Amino acid sequence: MMSLGAVIGAGYLLGAGAAINAAGPAVMISYALGGLVTLLVVALLAEMAAAMPAAGSFQFYVSFSLGGWAGFVTGCTYWLAFLIGPATEAIVAGEILHTWFPILPNWIYYLLIAALVMAVNAGGVLFFGEAEFWLAMIKALGLVAFILVGLAALFSPAGWQISPGMATAWGGFAPAGLGGILGAMMMVIFAYGGAEAIGMASEESKRPDRDIPRSLIGSVLLIIIIYMVSTAVLVSVLPWNQAGISSSPYTDAFRLLLGPGAALAMNFVVLTAALSTIGMGVYATSRVLFAMARDGYFPKALARIGKTGTPVYATGLWCLVLFLGAMAFYLFPDFAYLWLASLSGFGFLFSWLMIALSQPGLRRMLEKSSPEKLVWRVPLFPHIQRLAVILMAAILVAQVFLPSGRIVLLAGGAWIILASLYYFAVLRR
């Protein structure tokens, strides 16, 4: 459920509208490709996390296998991805709360969200896991309800004037061609981003050799199934050219099928999804900050652990940045949701690529020194690892040929350069 909490948020429930608008019904190919990449990456991560449990998870593995610079840049880029993503989620949650209770301004809701997430995370991994379980359950049930209602609308003789043929109306299955499929990829990666976060709990798990592979791979398979089925139903009941980011396409579809009451219920699901993803973002990136502070990259205060085993100062700093980030995006709306979400997707994809590149070196080292630690091995190695690297590199290269993709690559590249300058100018000295 923690992986569900990290992944299924407003990034999918709202961002799916942008992906569908870019690719049309062919967005199914985008989600299938994104799901395959995610599954390959978490399998590689599961092997490393089961063999060498470590707080901070893959940032530690990247540093161990590829060197300090690679680990530092990966940690910073992952932190950026999980800063932008939850900040946009906080805006979505704040807007929904303000719509329901307009007596308070939006910034108050951003502050309350940050405080709530801080309190839940400070309660320790067990309390946090319990909260995430129920939030993830709500949004999973919401998507299942949508799938059932959508299938009833498509195939039941109850009177709904909807046909499965709507999926290919208005331009066919792929109205924007290959460019549309590739153009939707960053939003799709953003929707899958966070699946790797369960690996952050490897050091806190009682049986990481058993729990981590099962949790990572099982959760990702479930997420892929939910995404593929719900997206297929969505593009069948809602014309793809009516999808966007002004509102959740799932809310629009429920309004079309069952009226405003159902749309209100779906907005509640979107709200819980946003809160769940924000909480998981804080959990994941506070562990990255903790690990980097422990390794000397940031002030040692961020490595302090509270009574519940939570890195309190790292969590508090991230919640403060979450609030400030949401305020900045609210005050300067020219930072379009689409660009921010795509940049977050770039951060996840870059981090995943570094995971895939670090796995062979770590496996070779363990095979020589401690083969008994490889309690779970990625099947079909090294072909799985090579396929993951090729697919992710291809997605990044494809962005060069897309106007929106070039902007995201430039912004992401600038961030990597800044992080590298900090590392070589300050940390090496």
Coordinates of C-alpha atoms in Angstrom, one line a residue, residues 126-397:
L126 CA 4.3 2.1 11.7
F127 CA 1.9 5.0 12.2
F128 CA 2.7 6.4 8.8
G129 CA 2.2 3.1 7.1
E130 CA -1.2 2.7 8.8
A131 CA -2.3 6.2 7.6
E132 CA -1.0 5.5 4.1
F133 CA -2.8 2.2 4.0
W134 CA -6.2 3.7 4.5
L135 CA -5.5 6.7 2.1
A136 CA -4.3 4.3 -0.5
M137 CA -7.3 2.1 0.0
I138 CA -9.7 5.0 -0.6
K139 CA -8.1 6.0 -3.9
A140 CA -7.8 2.4 -5.0
L141 CA -11.5 1.7 -4.3
G142 CA -12.3 5.0 -6.1
L143 CA -10.6 3.8 -9.2
V144 CA -12.2 0.4 -9.0
A145 CA -15.6 2.0 -8.6
F146 CA -14.9 4.1 -11.7
I147 CA -13.9 1.0 -13.6
L148 CA -17.1 -0.8 -12.7
V149 CA -19.3 2.2 -13.4
G150 CA -17.5 2.8 -16.7
L151 CA -17.8 -0.9 -17.8
A152 CA -21.5 -0.8 -16.9
A153 CA -22.0 2.3 -19.0
L154 CA -20.2 0.7 -21.9
F155 CA -21.7 -2.8 -22.0
S156 CA -24.9 -2.6 -19.9
P157 CA -28.3 -2.2 -21.6
A158 CA -29.3 0.2 -18.9
G159 CA -29.7 3.1 -21.2
W160 CA -26.3 4.9 -21.2
Q161 CA -25.7 6.3 -24.7
I162 CA -22.0 5.4 -24.7
S163 CA -20.2 3.0 -27.1
P164 CA -16.7 1.6 -26.8
G165 CA -16.1 3.1 -30.3
M166 CA -15.8 6.5 -28.7
A167 CA -12.2 5.5 -27.8
T168 CA -11.2 5.8 -31.5
A169 CA -13.5 8.7 -32.6
W170 CA -12.2 12.2 -33.4
G171 CA -9.1 11.2 -35.2
G172 CA -8.6 7.4 -34.6
F173 CA -6.6 5.5 -32.1
A174 CA -3.4 7.7 -32.4
P175 CA -4.5 11.1 -33.7
A176 CA -1.1 12.7 -32.9
G177 CA 0.9 9.7 -34.1
L178 CA 4.2 8.6 -32.5
G179 CA 4.9 12.2 -31.5
G180 CA 1.8 12.2 -29.3
I181 CA 2.8 8.9 -27.6
L182 CA 6.3 10.1 -26.9
G183 CA 5.0 13.6 -25.9
A184 CA 2.9 12.0 -23.2
M185 CA 5.8 10.0 -21.7
M186 CA 7.0 12.5 -19.2
M187 CA 3.5 12.9 -17.7
V188 CA 3.2 9.1 -17.7
I189 CA 6.6 8.8 -15.8
F190 CA 5.4 11.5 -13.4
A191 CA 2.3 9.3 -12.8
Y192 CA 4.4 6.2 -12.1
G193 CA 7.0 8.2 -10.1
G194 CA 7.3 7.1 -6.5
A195 CA 7.0 3.4 -7.1
E196 CA 10.6 3.1 -6.0
A197 CA 9.9 4.8 -2.6
I198 CA 9.1 1.5 -0.8
G199 CA 12.8 0.8 -1.1
M200 CA 13.4 3.6 1.4
A201 CA 12.0 1.4 4.1
S202 CA 14.5 -1.4 3.5
E203 CA 16.5 -0.5 6.6
E204 CA 13.4 -0.2 8.7
S205 CA 11.9 -3.5 7.5
K206 CA 12.2 -6.6 9.8
R207 CA 12.6 -8.9 6.8
P208 CA 13.9 -6.8 3.9
D209 CA 15.1 -9.9 2.0
R210 CA 11.4 -11.1 1.8
D211 CA 9.4 -7.9 2.2
I212 CA 11.1 -5.5 -0.2
P213 CA 11.0 -7.6 -3.5
R214 CA 7.4 -8.7 -2.7
S215 CA 6.2 -5.2 -1.9
L216 CA 8.0 -3.4 -4.8
I217 CA 7.2 -5.8 -7.6
G218 CA 3.7 -6.7 -6.4
S219 CA 2.7 -3.1 -5.9
V220 CA 4.0 -2.1 -9.3
L221 CA 2.1 -4.9 -11.1
L222 CA -1.1 -3.8 -9.3
I223 CA -0.5 -0.2 -10.3
I224 CA 0.1 -1.1 -13.9
I225 CA -3.2 -3.1 -14.0
I226 CA -5.1 -0.3 -12.3
Y227 CA -3.7 2.3 -14.7
M228 CA -4.2 0.3 -17.9
V229 CA -7.8 -0.7 -17.1
S230 CA -8.9 2.6 -15.7
T231 CA -7.3 4.6 -18.6
A232 CA -8.9 2.2 -21.2
V233 CA -12.3 2.8 -19.6
L234 CA -11.7 6.6 -19.3
V235 CA -10.8 7.1 -23.0
S236 CA -13.9 5.0 -23.9
V237 CA -16.5 7.1 -21.9
L238 CA -14.9 10.5 -22.2
P239 CA -13.9 12.0 -25.6
W240 CA -10.1 12.3 -25.5
N241 CA -10.2 15.8 -26.9
Q242 CA -12.2 16.9 -23.9
A243 CA -9.6 15.8 -21.4
G244 CA -7.2 18.3 -19.9
I245 CA -5.8 19.6 -16.6
S246 CA -8.5 22.2 -15.7
S247 CA -10.2 19.4 -13.8
S248 CA -9.7 15.7 -13.2
P249 CA -10.9 13.7 -16.3
Y250 CA -12.2 11.1 -13.8
T251 CA -14.3 13.7 -12.1
D252 CA -15.6 14.8 -15.6
A253 CA -16.4 11.2 -16.5
F254 CA -18.3 10.6 -13.3
R255 CA -20.2 13.8 -13.8
L256 CA -21.1 12.7 -17.3
L257 CA -22.2 9.2 -16.2
L258 CA -23.8 9.8 -12.8
G259 CA -24.2 13.5 -12.2
P260 CA -22.7 16.2 -9.9
G261 CA -23.0 14.0 -6.7
A262 CA -20.7 11.4 -8.2
A263 CA -18.3 14.1 -9.3
L264 CA -18.1 15.4 -5.7
A265 CA -17.3 11.9 -4.5
M266 CA -14.5 11.6 -7.1
N267 CA -13.1 14.9 -6.0
F268 CA -12.9 13.4 -2.5
V269 CA -10.9 10.6 -4.0
V270 CA -8.6 13.0 -5.8
L271 CA -8.1 14.9 -2.5
T272 CA -7.1 11.7 -0.6
A273 CA -4.9 10.7 -3.5
A274 CA -3.1 14.0 -3.3
L275 CA -2.6 13.9 0.5
S276 CA -1.4 10.3 0.3
T277 CA 1.2 11.2 -2.4
I278 CA 2.4 14.2 -0.5
G279 CA 2.9 12.1 2.6
M280 CA 4.8 9.5 0.7
G281 CA 6.9 12.2 -0.9
V282 CA 7.9 13.6 2.5
Y283 CA 8.7 10.1 3.7
A284 CA 10.9 9.3 0.7
T285 CA 12.8 12.5 0.3
S286 CA 13.4 13.0 4.1
R287 CA 15.2 9.6 4.0
V288 CA 17.3 10.8 1.1
L289 CA 18.2 14.0 2.9
F290 CA 19.0 12.0 6.0
A291 CA 21.3 9.7 4.1
M292 CA 23.0 12.6 2.3
A293 CA 23.5 14.4 5.6
R294 CA 24.8 11.3 7.3
D295 CA 27.4 11.0 4.4
G296 CA 28.5 14.6 4.9
Y297 CA 26.8 16.3 1.9
F298 CA 24.4 18.4 4.1
P299 CA 24.5 19.7 7.7
K300 CA 24.6 16.8 10.3
A301 CA 21.5 18.2 12.0
L302 CA 19.4 16.7 9.1
A303 CA 20.7 13.2 10.1
R304 CA 19.2 13.4 13.6
I305 CA 16.7 10.7 14.4
G306 CA 13.6 11.3 16.7
K307 CA 12.2 8.9 19.3
T308 CA 10.0 7.2 16.6
G309 CA 13.0 6.6 14.3
T310 CA 12.0 9.4 12.0
P311 CA 14.6 11.9 10.7
V312 CA 12.7 14.8 12.3
Y313 CA 14.7 17.7 11.0
A314 CA 14.9 16.4 7.5
T315 CA 11.1 15.9 7.6
G316 CA 10.5 19.3 9.0
L317 CA 12.7 21.0 6.4
W318 CA 10.9 19.2 3.6
C319 CA 7.5 20.2 4.9
L320 CA 8.6 23.8 5.0
V321 CA 9.9 23.7 1.5
L322 CA 6.6 22.0 0.4
F323 CA 4.6 24.9 1.8
L324 CA 6.9 27.5 0.2
G325 CA 6.8 25.6 -3.1
A326 CA 3.0 25.4 -3.2
M327 CA 2.8 29.1 -2.4
A328 CA 5.3 30.0 -5.1
F329 CA 3.3 28.0 -7.7
Y330 CA 0.1 29.5 -6.5
L331 CA 1.5 33.1 -6.6
F332 CA 3.1 32.6 -10.0
P333 CA 0.7 30.6 -12.0
D334 CA 2.7 31.0 -15.2
F335 CA 4.6 27.9 -14.0
A336 CA 2.1 25.7 -15.8
Y337 CA 1.2 22.4 -14.2
L338 CA 2.1 20.5 -17.3
W339 CA 5.7 21.8 -17.3
L340 CA 6.2 21.3 -13.6
A341 CA 4.8 17.7 -13.8
S342 CA 7.0 17.0 -16.8
L343 CA 10.1 18.3 -15.0
S344 CA 9.2 16.1 -12.0
G345 CA 8.9 13.2 -14.5
F346 CA 12.4 14.0 -15.8
G347 CA 13.7 13.8 -12.2
F348 CA 12.2 10.4 -11.6
L349 CA 13.4 9.1 -15.0
F350 CA 17.0 10.3 -14.4
S351 CA 16.9 8.7 -10.9
W352 CA 15.6 5.4 -12.3
L353 CA 18.4 5.4 -14.9
M354 CA 21.0 5.8 -12.2
I355 CA 19.4 2.9 -10.3
A356 CA 19.7 0.7 -13.4
L357 CA 23.3 1.8 -14.1
S358 CA 24.4 1.1 -10.5
Q359 CA 22.9 -2.4 -10.2
P360 CA 25.6 -4.4 -12.2
G361 CA 28.5 -3.0 -10.2
L362 CA 26.9 -3.8 -6.9
R363 CA 26.0 -7.3 -8.0
R364 CA 29.5 -8.0 -9.2
M365 CA 30.9 -6.8 -5.9
L366 CA 28.5 -8.9 -3.8
E367 CA 29.2 -12.0 -5.9
K368 CA 32.9 -11.7 -5.2
S369 CA 32.7 -10.8 -1.5
S370 CA 29.4 -11.8 0.0
P371 CA 27.3 -14.0 -2.4
E372 CA 25.1 -15.1 0.5
K373 CA 23.6 -11.6 0.7
L374 CA 22.1 -11.9 -2.8
V375 CA 19.0 -13.5 -1.4
W376 CA 16.9 -12.4 -4.3
R377 CA 18.3 -12.0 -7.8
V378 CA 16.8 -10.2 -10.8
P379 CA 15.8 -12.9 -13.4
L380 CA 17.3 -12.8 -16.9
F381 CA 20.3 -10.7 -15.8
P382 CA 21.9 -8.8 -17.5
H383 CA 19.2 -8.6 -20.2
I384 CA 16.7 -7.0 -17.9
Q385 CA 19.2 -4.3 -16.8
R386 CA 20.2 -3.5 -20.4
L387 CA 16.6 -3.3 -21.6
A388 CA 15.8 -0.9 -18.8
V389 CA 18.7 1.4 -19.7
I390 CA 17.9 1.3 -23.4
L391 CA 14.2 2.2 -22.8
M392 CA 14.9 5.1 -20.5
A393 CA 17.7 6.4 -22.7
A394 CA 15.3 6.2 -25.7
I395 CA 12.6 8.2 -23.8
L396 CA 15.1 10.9 -22.9
V397 CA 16.5 11.1 -26.4

